[in-house]
XYZ file of C-alpha atoms in Angstrom:
663
model
C 0.000 0.000 0.000
C 2.869 2.369 0.805
C 4.515 1.680 -2.550
C 1.232 2.307 -4.349
C 0.763 5.603 -2.459
C 4.271 6.713 -3.390
C 3.590 5.810 -7.012
C 0.406 7.893 -7.009
C 2.302 10.845 -5.521
C 4.944 10.490 -8.212
C 2.309 10.707 -10.953
C 0.904 13.831 -9.359
C 4.294 15.496 -9.274
C 4.969 14.553 -12.878
C 1.610 16.026 -13.869
C 2.535 19.385 -12.388
C 1.095 19.342 -8.860
C 2.277 22.405 -6.986
C 3.272 24.386 -10.057
C 2.532 28.098 -9.704
C 1.244 28.682 -13.240
C -1.791 26.847 -14.562
C -0.791 26.025 -18.172
C -4.404 26.333 -19.323
C -4.698 29.782 -17.782
C -1.371 30.800 -19.352
C -2.641 29.613 -22.736
C -5.920 31.481 -22.348
C -4.060 34.616 -21.274
C -2.167 34.403 -24.555
C -5.412 34.023 -26.511
C -6.885 37.009 -24.643
C -3.806 39.128 -25.364
C -4.088 38.427 -29.092
C -7.796 39.245 -29.085
C -7.173 42.501 -27.253
C -4.378 43.387 -29.683
C -6.747 42.778 -32.600
C -9.394 44.938 -30.935
C -6.894 47.743 -30.348
C -5.763 47.664 -33.973
C -9.374 47.808 -35.170
C -10.188 50.831 -33.008
C -7.020 52.645 -34.048
C -8.082 52.401 -37.694
C -11.338 54.260 -37.032
C -11.141 57.832 -38.261
C -14.736 59.072 -38.404
C -17.844 59.168 -36.253
C -19.673 57.120 -38.883
C -17.086 54.337 -38.665
C -17.337 54.313 -34.899
C -21.133 54.196 -35.074
C -20.808 51.016 -37.146
C -18.642 49.497 -34.426
C -21.160 50.557 -31.774
C -24.009 48.898 -33.656
C -22.076 45.631 -33.922
C -21.050 45.672 -30.256
C -24.515 46.561 -29.001
C -25.929 43.609 -30.902
C -23.192 41.376 -29.462
C -23.826 42.600 -25.900
C -27.548 41.921 -26.149
C -26.837 38.441 -27.476
C -24.317 37.730 -24.716
C -26.626 38.786 -21.884
C -29.741 37.150 -23.331
C -31.557 40.237 -24.560
C -33.604 43.002 -22.927
C -36.826 42.558 -24.839
C -39.121 41.309 -22.078
C -42.345 43.236 -21.411
C -42.396 46.047 -18.894
C -44.971 44.959 -16.348
C -46.526 47.221 -13.659
C -43.976 48.431 -11.093
C -46.513 48.317 -8.264
C -44.385 50.682 -6.167
C -45.205 50.710 -2.483
C -43.848 53.134 0.095
C -43.250 51.325 3.374
C -41.869 54.209 5.415
C -40.131 57.562 5.314
C -37.408 59.426 7.204
C -37.553 63.238 7.399
C -34.088 64.756 7.558
C -34.931 68.441 7.268
C -33.558 69.377 3.856
C -34.407 65.975 2.353
C -36.412 62.857 3.048
C -35.725 59.169 2.512
C -38.638 57.068 1.303
C -38.364 53.337 1.825
C -39.943 51.670 -1.173
C -40.449 48.319 -2.899
C -41.118 47.924 -6.620
C -41.486 44.946 -8.946
C -39.061 44.854 -11.873
C -40.917 41.715 -12.974
C -44.110 40.246 -11.538
C -43.422 39.455 -7.844
C -39.709 40.120 -8.434
C -39.350 42.608 -5.610
C -36.712 45.331 -5.547
C -36.058 47.017 -2.203
C -34.931 50.612 -2.557
C -34.451 53.993 -0.926
C -35.601 57.167 -2.620
C -33.837 60.346 -1.495
C -35.898 63.458 -2.305
C -34.780 67.094 -1.745
C -37.038 69.335 0.313
C -35.352 72.544 -0.787
C -35.348 74.106 -4.241
C -38.119 73.586 -6.741
C -39.415 70.401 -8.325
C -39.100 68.753 -10.772
C -35.508 67.907 -9.839
C -32.846 66.147 -11.876
C -32.416 62.546 -10.729
C -29.675 60.007 -10.211
C -29.903 56.218 -10.363
C -27.307 54.740 -8.004
C -26.657 51.007 -8.511
C -24.533 49.401 -5.794
C -21.415 47.319 -5.412
C -20.987 44.191 -3.348
C -22.152 44.380 0.234
C -24.298 42.082 2.331
C -26.168 45.139 3.667
C -26.590 46.673 0.213
C -28.068 50.169 0.033
C -28.071 50.439 3.849
C -24.283 50.403 4.141
C -22.807 53.831 5.004
C -20.210 53.221 2.248
C -23.088 53.676 -0.219
C -25.311 55.977 1.852
C -22.745 58.742 1.665
C -22.999 59.163 -2.121
C -26.812 59.160 -1.950
C -26.873 61.746 0.828
C -24.242 63.873 -0.866
C -26.219 63.936 -4.119
C -29.590 64.710 -2.541
C -27.971 67.623 -0.735
C -26.913 68.933 -4.155
C -30.542 68.951 -5.301
C -30.907 65.530 -6.956
C -33.576 62.912 -6.410
C -31.623 59.683 -5.860
C -32.887 56.139 -6.296
C -30.600 53.503 -4.827
C -31.616 49.870 -4.633
C -30.439 46.485 -3.410
C -28.949 44.306 -6.140
C -30.000 40.671 -6.336
C -28.130 38.650 -3.725
C -27.512 41.658 -1.491
C -29.151 43.697 1.256
C -32.802 42.737 1.609
C -32.683 40.628 -1.567
C -30.568 37.638 -0.629
C -31.414 34.881 -3.087
C -30.609 31.900 -0.878
C -31.744 33.286 2.463
C -32.081 30.788 5.315
C -34.269 32.186 8.096
C -32.909 29.782 10.711
C -29.322 30.429 9.731
C -29.958 34.164 9.465
C -27.733 34.232 6.412
C -27.351 32.894 2.909
C -27.188 29.133 2.445
C -24.371 29.461 -0.067
C -22.128 32.292 1.145
C -21.391 35.896 0.266
C -22.762 38.189 -2.389
C -20.410 37.166 -5.182
C -21.149 33.497 -4.470
C -24.868 34.178 -4.805
C -24.258 35.966 -8.105
C -22.114 33.120 -9.420
C -24.652 30.512 -8.316
C -27.201 32.155 -10.601
C -24.559 33.185 -13.118
C -23.318 29.750 -14.182
C -26.909 28.550 -14.442
C -27.753 31.583 -16.602
C -24.864 30.816 -18.946
C -26.182 27.300 -19.562
C -29.338 29.023 -20.787
C -27.354 31.314 -23.083
C -27.677 34.354 -20.821
C -25.770 36.328 -18.200
C -26.797 37.099 -14.632
C -26.033 40.714 -15.577
C -29.356 40.648 -17.404
C -31.157 40.641 -14.037
C -29.003 43.458 -12.716
C -29.446 45.610 -15.818
C -33.209 45.062 -15.938
C -33.608 46.114 -12.295
C -31.802 49.339 -13.198
C -33.865 49.947 -16.327
C -37.050 49.527 -14.306
C -35.545 51.893 -11.722
C -35.314 54.500 -14.490
C -38.957 53.797 -15.306
C -39.804 54.454 -11.678
C -37.887 57.743 -11.611
C -39.632 58.883 -14.789
C -42.997 58.204 -13.175
C -42.371 60.484 -10.183
C -43.767 64.049 -10.252
C -40.656 65.228 -8.368
C -38.368 64.148 -11.236
C -37.482 65.920 -14.480
C -37.354 62.888 -16.775
C -35.091 64.693 -19.264
C -32.313 65.045 -16.673
C -31.401 61.630 -15.270
C -27.872 60.456 -14.549
C -26.341 57.233 -13.275
C -23.423 56.706 -10.912
C -22.161 53.911 -8.702
C -19.011 52.471 -7.178
C -17.355 49.066 -7.610
C -20.035 46.622 -8.766
C -22.234 49.709 -8.922
C -19.651 51.157 -11.287
C -20.021 48.036 -13.423
C -23.787 48.505 -13.600
C -23.339 52.210 -14.269
C -21.349 51.366 -17.411
C -23.954 48.837 -18.551
C -26.991 51.035 -17.961
C -25.364 54.130 -19.449
C -24.490 52.132 -22.560
C -27.842 50.417 -23.003
C -30.433 52.990 -21.908
C -30.382 56.378 -23.678
C -32.540 57.947 -20.966
C -29.418 58.397 -18.853
C -27.928 61.761 -19.786
C -24.702 61.618 -17.743
C -22.635 58.820 -16.190
C -19.920 58.539 -13.548
C -18.729 55.005 -12.730
C -16.273 54.855 -9.831
C -13.628 52.213 -9.144
C -14.501 49.915 -12.008
C -13.262 51.264 -15.340
C -9.862 49.852 -16.251
C -8.823 47.702 -19.235
C -8.735 43.951 -19.641
C -5.082 43.799 -20.620
C -4.221 45.336 -17.239
C -6.951 43.512 -15.321
C -5.721 40.123 -16.514
C -2.296 40.870 -15.068
C -3.841 41.241 -11.608
C -7.026 39.864 -10.102
C -8.384 38.776 -13.471
C -12.053 37.790 -13.891
C -14.024 38.291 -10.694
C -17.810 38.344 -10.430
C -20.341 36.601 -12.653
C -21.998 39.790 -13.913
C -18.650 41.308 -14.913
C -17.732 38.611 -17.444
C -19.707 37.517 -20.488
C -19.135 34.515 -22.704
C -17.301 35.636 -25.886
C -16.724 39.209 -24.718
C -13.016 39.268 -25.576
C -13.624 37.233 -28.710
C -16.079 39.943 -29.759
C -13.548 42.661 -28.912
C -15.427 44.089 -25.928
C -13.165 45.932 -23.485
C -13.942 48.454 -20.723
C -13.519 51.312 -23.194
C -16.261 49.924 -25.386
C -18.870 50.376 -22.667
C -18.022 54.072 -22.635
C -17.949 54.095 -26.427
C -21.450 52.618 -26.540
C -22.618 55.591 -24.465
C -20.692 58.203 -26.481
C -21.041 61.139 -26.681
C -22.903 61.111 -23.359
C -21.101 63.119 -20.623
C -18.921 60.543 -18.873
C -16.682 60.820 -15.827
C -14.312 57.980 -14.936
C -13.437 58.022 -11.219
C -10.458 55.969 -10.027
C -8.129 55.452 -7.075
C -4.502 54.395 -7.247
C -4.737 51.474 -4.791
C -7.743 49.857 -6.406
C -7.756 46.262 -7.645
C -9.086 47.677 -10.910
C -5.696 48.873 -12.221
C -5.172 52.608 -12.590
C -3.029 52.091 -15.675
C -5.967 50.416 -17.360
C -8.160 53.414 -16.590
C -5.527 55.683 -18.117
C -5.467 53.621 -21.315
C -9.242 53.603 -21.540
C -9.502 57.348 -20.945
C -6.874 58.072 -23.603
C -8.754 55.961 -26.140
C -12.102 57.503 -25.259
C -10.769 61.052 -25.436
C -9.949 60.386 -29.093
C -13.298 58.676 -29.748
C -15.275 61.510 -28.174
C -13.252 63.835 -30.373
C -14.797 62.131 -33.402
C -18.131 63.461 -32.099
C -16.653 66.937 -31.393
C -17.332 66.169 -27.731
C -13.897 65.656 -26.178
C -14.889 67.853 -23.211
C -17.645 65.402 -22.318
C -15.316 62.645 -21.134
C -12.974 63.161 -18.182
C -10.952 61.115 -15.740
C -10.657 61.911 -12.036
C -8.156 59.920 -10.014
C -6.612 60.303 -6.599
C -4.661 58.332 -3.994
C -6.654 55.876 -1.968
C -8.099 52.374 -1.765
C -11.065 50.902 -3.591
C -14.052 53.191 -3.065
C -15.168 56.800 -3.386
C -13.086 59.025 -1.097
C -14.340 62.539 -0.442
C -12.570 64.084 -3.427
C -14.046 61.446 -5.758
C -17.545 62.089 -4.478
C -17.074 65.830 -4.872
C -15.932 65.267 -8.461
C -19.084 63.216 -9.119
C -21.311 65.919 -7.590
C -19.655 68.545 -9.757
C -19.971 66.412 -12.899
C -23.672 65.791 -12.399
C -24.360 69.431 -11.557
C -22.503 70.528 -14.681
C -24.360 68.277 -17.088
C -27.764 67.882 -15.437
C -28.190 71.298 -13.814
C -25.976 73.523 -15.928
C -23.978 74.600 -12.869
C -20.190 74.661 -13.158
C -17.380 74.890 -10.631
C -16.061 72.755 -7.778
C -18.328 71.349 -5.077
C -17.542 71.009 -1.384
C -19.271 68.101 0.311
C -21.309 69.149 3.355
C -21.340 67.166 6.572
C -23.109 63.831 6.120
C -25.120 62.066 8.777
C -25.643 58.359 8.183
C -28.687 56.311 9.093
C -28.571 53.199 11.223
C -28.568 50.392 8.665
C -31.759 48.715 9.877
C -33.652 52.012 9.663
C -33.338 51.936 5.869
C -34.960 48.532 5.445
C -37.992 48.605 3.182
C -39.341 45.285 4.520
C -40.421 44.448 8.091
C -37.923 41.593 8.523
C -35.087 43.068 6.502
C -35.442 40.295 3.901
C -37.803 39.987 0.954
C -37.713 36.207 1.406
C -39.376 36.354 4.821
C -41.488 39.495 4.339
C -42.855 39.202 0.813
C -41.706 35.931 -0.696
C -41.976 36.245 -4.450
C -39.475 35.373 -7.143
C -35.678 35.438 -7.128
C -33.153 35.229 -9.937
C -32.798 31.554 -9.043
C -36.513 30.734 -9.152
C -36.901 32.770 -12.332
C -34.080 30.815 -13.991
C -35.483 27.461 -12.906
C -38.971 28.378 -14.087
C -37.650 29.222 -17.552
C -34.898 26.600 -17.940
C -36.226 23.409 -16.356
C -38.391 22.506 -19.347
C -35.677 22.994 -21.965
C -35.294 19.381 -23.009
C -32.685 18.210 -25.513
C -33.690 18.393 -29.143
C -34.073 15.170 -31.091
C -31.196 14.780 -33.521
C -29.193 12.096 -35.265
C -25.549 11.353 -34.476
C -24.258 13.586 -37.253
C -26.205 16.618 -36.135
C -25.313 15.960 -32.489
C -21.651 15.983 -33.399
C -22.160 19.306 -35.198
C -23.820 20.784 -32.106
C -20.995 19.503 -29.899
C -18.365 21.109 -32.112
C -20.370 24.348 -32.277
C -20.965 24.728 -28.534
C -17.570 23.505 -27.306
C -15.766 25.459 -30.077
C -13.683 22.350 -30.616
C -11.210 22.580 -33.454
C -8.609 19.934 -34.165
C -5.125 21.275 -33.547
C -2.610 21.395 -36.381
C 0.263 22.653 -34.219
C 3.374 20.482 -33.802
C 3.178 18.218 -30.746
C 6.746 18.977 -29.633
C 6.796 15.932 -27.366
C 9.454 15.883 -24.668
C 10.069 12.911 -22.419
C 11.737 13.051 -19.037
C 13.673 10.555 -16.978
C 12.213 7.104 -16.419
C 11.469 5.862 -12.908
C 11.237 2.104 -12.454
C 8.299 0.897 -10.344
C 8.597 -2.854 -10.656
C 5.525 -3.817 -12.669
C 5.792 -0.650 -14.758
C 7.950 2.413 -15.321
C 6.792 6.036 -15.069
C 7.986 8.826 -17.317
C 7.118 12.516 -17.323
C 5.953 13.669 -20.731
C 5.111 17.092 -22.119
C 3.405 18.033 -25.352
C 1.592 20.936 -27.007
C -2.158 20.431 -27.150
C -2.206 23.688 -29.106
C 0.332 26.369 -29.802
C 0.906 27.896 -26.364
C -0.876 25.145 -24.431
C 1.842 22.989 -22.903
C 0.491 19.906 -21.162
C 2.308 17.886 -18.504
C 1.368 14.244 -18.166
C 2.752 10.910 -17.010
C 3.287 7.884 -19.229
C 3.137 4.538 -17.455
C 4.608 1.643 -19.427
C 4.132 -1.919 -18.114
C 7.096 -4.264 -17.797
C 4.977 -6.914 -19.463
C 2.550 -5.151 -21.716
C -0.581 -6.704 -23.169
C -0.920 -4.232 -26.020
C -3.805 -2.387 -24.404
C -3.821 1.382 -23.989
C -5.653 3.689 -21.570
C -6.031 7.427 -21.071
C -6.762 8.416 -17.467
C -8.027 11.905 -16.578
C -8.059 13.430 -13.118
C -9.925 16.534 -12.059
C -11.338 17.130 -8.621
C -11.756 13.389 -8.276
C -8.330 11.724 -8.003
C -7.664 9.131 -10.719
C -3.986 8.372 -10.190
C -4.824 5.123 -8.386
C -6.730 3.945 -11.456
C -3.735 4.755 -13.651
C -1.367 2.718 -11.472
C -3.709 -0.257 -11.337
C -4.189 -0.294 -15.095
C -0.417 -0.171 -15.597
C -0.053 -3.104 -13.213
C -2.627 -4.959 -15.326
C -0.475 -4.468 -18.416
C -1.932 -1.284 -19.922
C 0.181 1.509 -21.353
C -1.363 4.517 -19.601
C -1.222 8.260 -20.152
C -2.374 10.062 -16.973
C -3.331 13.748 -17.090
C -4.460 16.111 -14.324
C -7.038 18.597 -15.654
C -7.914 20.587 -12.527
C -8.181 24.372 -13.007
C -9.282 27.384 -10.984
C -12.697 29.037 -11.253
C -11.252 32.186 -12.810
C -9.701 30.024 -15.537
C -13.191 28.832 -16.475
C -14.347 32.470 -16.593
C -11.444 33.423 -18.864
C -12.057 30.415 -21.115
C -15.605 31.576 -21.746
C -14.549 35.190 -22.254
C -12.177 34.244 -25.088
C -14.709 31.872 -26.638
C -12.960 28.628 -25.713
C -15.027 26.819 -23.038
C -13.080 24.524 -20.738
C -14.880 21.466 -22.116
C -13.573 22.261 -25.590
C -10.040 22.936 -24.334
C -10.074 19.597 -22.522
C -11.396 17.796 -25.608
C -8.419 19.090 -27.536
C -6.062 18.020 -24.751
C -7.558 14.512 -24.767
C -7.156 14.091 -28.521
C -3.619 15.446 -28.494
C -2.767 13.242 -25.543
C -3.630 10.222 -27.659
C -1.415 11.609 -30.400
C 1.435 12.166 -27.951
C 1.345 8.548 -26.761
C 1.153 7.442 -30.410
C -2.089 5.576 -29.857
C -3.060 3.797 -33.040
C -5.783 1.372 -32.033
C -8.445 1.219 -29.381
C -7.999 3.260 -26.207
C -9.852 2.903 -22.912
C -10.859 6.337 -21.629
C -11.119 6.777 -17.851
C -12.232 10.011 -16.178
C -12.727 10.924 -12.538
C -14.776 13.892 -11.378
C -16.065 16.453 -13.830
C -13.423 15.574 -16.430
C -15.956 12.941 -17.442
C -17.952 15.630 -19.246
C -14.999 16.379 -21.532
C -14.414 12.663 -22.122
C -18.047 12.124 -23.167
C -17.770 15.056 -25.558
C -14.416 13.908 -26.905
C -15.822 10.491 -27.774
C -17.948 12.144 -30.479
C -14.877 13.494 -32.287
C -12.289 10.820 -31.406
C -12.947 7.271 -32.662
C -9.852 5.838 -30.918
C -11.740 6.025 -27.613
C -13.202 2.523 -27.641
C -14.680 2.292 -24.121
C -15.422 4.969 -21.559
C -15.362 4.817 -17.766
C -16.753 7.942 -16.119
C -16.691 8.116 -12.313
C -18.068 10.986 -10.210
C -19.287 13.179 -13.049
C -22.285 15.526 -13.069
C -25.426 13.605 -13.979
C -26.671 16.202 -16.476
C -26.782 19.865 -17.406
C -30.526 19.731 -16.770
C -29.832 18.981 -13.106
C -28.130 22.379 -12.813
C -30.970 24.124 -14.653
C -33.569 22.603 -12.333
C -31.692 22.998 -9.044
C -31.324 26.203 -6.993
C -27.873 25.223 -5.727
C -24.949 23.728 -7.594
C -21.305 23.139 -6.814
C -18.189 23.086 -8.952
C -19.934 23.145 -12.329
C -18.099 26.168 -13.762
C -15.592 24.005 -15.660
C -18.465 22.211 -17.445
C -20.461 25.223 -18.602
C -21.292 25.507 -22.286
C -23.274 28.683 -23.009
C -26.649 27.889 -24.547
C -26.411 24.097 -24.197
C -29.839 23.776 -22.551
C -32.376 22.627 -25.085
C -29.672 21.425 -27.485
C -28.296 18.247 -25.929
C -27.301 16.836 -22.543
C -24.854 14.332 -21.089
C -27.203 11.312 -21.382
C -27.473 12.017 -25.118
C -23.682 12.008 -25.396
C -23.472 8.661 -23.600
C -26.064 7.169 -25.937
C -24.292 8.566 -29.001
C -21.078 6.765 -28.034
C -22.664 3.451 -29.096
C -21.592 0.918 -30.191
C -18.848 1.712 -27.710
C -19.590 0.778 -24.097
C -19.956 3.559 -21.513
C -19.693 2.810 -17.785
C -21.051 5.571 -15.549
C -20.350 5.312 -11.842
C -21.076 7.522 -8.847
C -22.916 10.215 -10.767
C -23.510 13.353 -8.733
C -26.322 15.864 -8.493
C -25.874 19.560 -9.266
C -24.958 20.205 -5.624
C -22.162 17.639 -5.759
C -23.952 15.007 -3.691
C -23.859 11.380 -4.774
C -27.088 10.293 -6.446
C -28.901 7.143 -5.430
C -28.383 4.449 -8.035
C -32.059 4.525 -9.025
C -31.941 8.296 -9.614
C -28.877 7.998 -11.813
C -30.350 5.110 -13.760
C -33.587 7.027 -14.324
C -31.635 9.976 -15.775
C -29.952 7.610 -18.268
C -32.952 5.339 -18.948
C -33.150 6.267 -22.625
C -29.394 6.015 -23.075
C -29.424 2.563 -21.492
C -31.782 1.352 -24.225
C -28.764 1.233 -26.530
C -27.529 -1.707 -24.457
C -24.143 0.027 -24.204
C -24.638 2.418 -21.286
C -24.242 0.962 -17.802
C -25.030 3.107 -14.743
C -24.005 2.025 -11.258
C -21.933 2.548 -8.141
C -18.297 1.891 -7.265
C -17.140 2.077 -3.678
C -13.918 3.763 -2.679
C -12.111 0.488 -1.951
C -13.177 -1.321 -5.107
C -10.301 -1.988 -7.471
C -10.573 -1.403 -11.214
C -10.394 -5.110 -11.964
C -13.310 -5.829 -9.657
C -15.441 -2.895 -10.768
C -14.761 -3.496 -14.459
C -13.807 -7.144 -15.055
C -13.063 -6.490 -18.732
C -9.849 -4.609 -17.791
C -8.222 -7.788 -16.478
């Protein structure tokens, strides 16, 4: 047992355990850099407003496709005021409105009590905070603006404040974690449906503009939008997509992707779209989509959104606005400080909005601000929509729309076409550049580190196990979050020549893969095929996958005939299980945008016939092991081929006992 454990550790080390750079991420970074270079060259060629308008039209169409559209009907807002705070020169109304039927948005409406109505108005979307609009970090901008004579509508984003999606009353918190986790939980599910969770965030803001326009206190021709952090993200989206906003000032968000990828990289689900870099969409393009709308970029030098990126974006936009004879309408304010809106930033925002919405120039000094106790700003009695009003959430809305998207009926040829289309799989023509390391003798077999290029720039580390007494059989063993090295060793001891590959990657790598238009499933398919080439496999190959790498193996079988039998252990039962479940775990590496309603994993297993497919220990969307009967029911149609076997393998069961044919 000790020798076997040491052998497994050796395979892990040969496969790159502990290395600081994920080779897949490094490859995707290279793809992203080339896409951003191509985008930059395209923009630099633009010399007229008309040429830029053509680019805007193309990008707007691409954005709407990436988020899933904004063409749903505008239903009654049903605004209700649940309380009010009188603060002398302004009041704060606590309100709830419905951006969709029973899709409740909790908000605060700050209304001046001095000056003369109708007032100009500001929509203030928020960044990430469990207390949402109630947090003093966000109160201060609302109070500062209302004191300058603006009506301000600020509202809780989904997953934040009074709108936690996965609220557990007994726990007194979310079932799944913080705000970004809630967004990602809905976000990956949305991508399977061909959408983005940003669609929910943007629609809430658009309906917020509808609400402002309906108020007698508001001059509907003078509405601006400003927000910080995630609120800065939504400011860029809303300013770009809704022409009713007449001025914009995102704070601590605008940078550039070439700089962002050097640092924190992709972050929250609503900030990354599938294909956005492939389509040439950078931070500057959000401003460009709003051009020539008055636009202030506010930054700080210690932010995790790099200042250098903001400088690059501002420089580009200054030239673009010049094409519209509006260079004075875009400015950049930056100062020392951490992520947020320090006093000077807020004063710059006040001045910008006063200049463009009130016609008043000059600097603005922020008056003293008095914050409210957080609970006093709640618009619901319990401080949570879930326990006060119930209604819909982004999760329930997704499930309601996605759960009935069943796979289309199609023959094997069309299924293969859909697989290639959705995974973006393309056979590599790059040289393999195989390199072999030193050989380590292990008695019944020898282990050798091997490297090869799955694609130009994608260097893969693997381990080749060669039996002392081979039987001519060949196996490919894939490990992800479920360890498979033990299977590789046992197969080598049984006389198989085995190539073992570790395919684990970080969540942000899956984000980046989608952004550049190369989903992780497709990247892994290419790695599988090239792995067979690297080991010079000519005949039949047994494919073995642990964990979610099984999804890539099932896909690869449709494009790689050398895979003669498949063993998949611990894989997700189906994409539909994610669509129909409120909570999922670890599915980001499997996501194919728009796959729902096209095909699912049971269809792939059935299409592998006449090859045999052995499915063991299938897991639900939440990562929990399914009962055998549940798994078999999910694959009932696939099993009719007589080639798909669904069952269970315990942790102590050896390969030879679980699959007698490997003996």
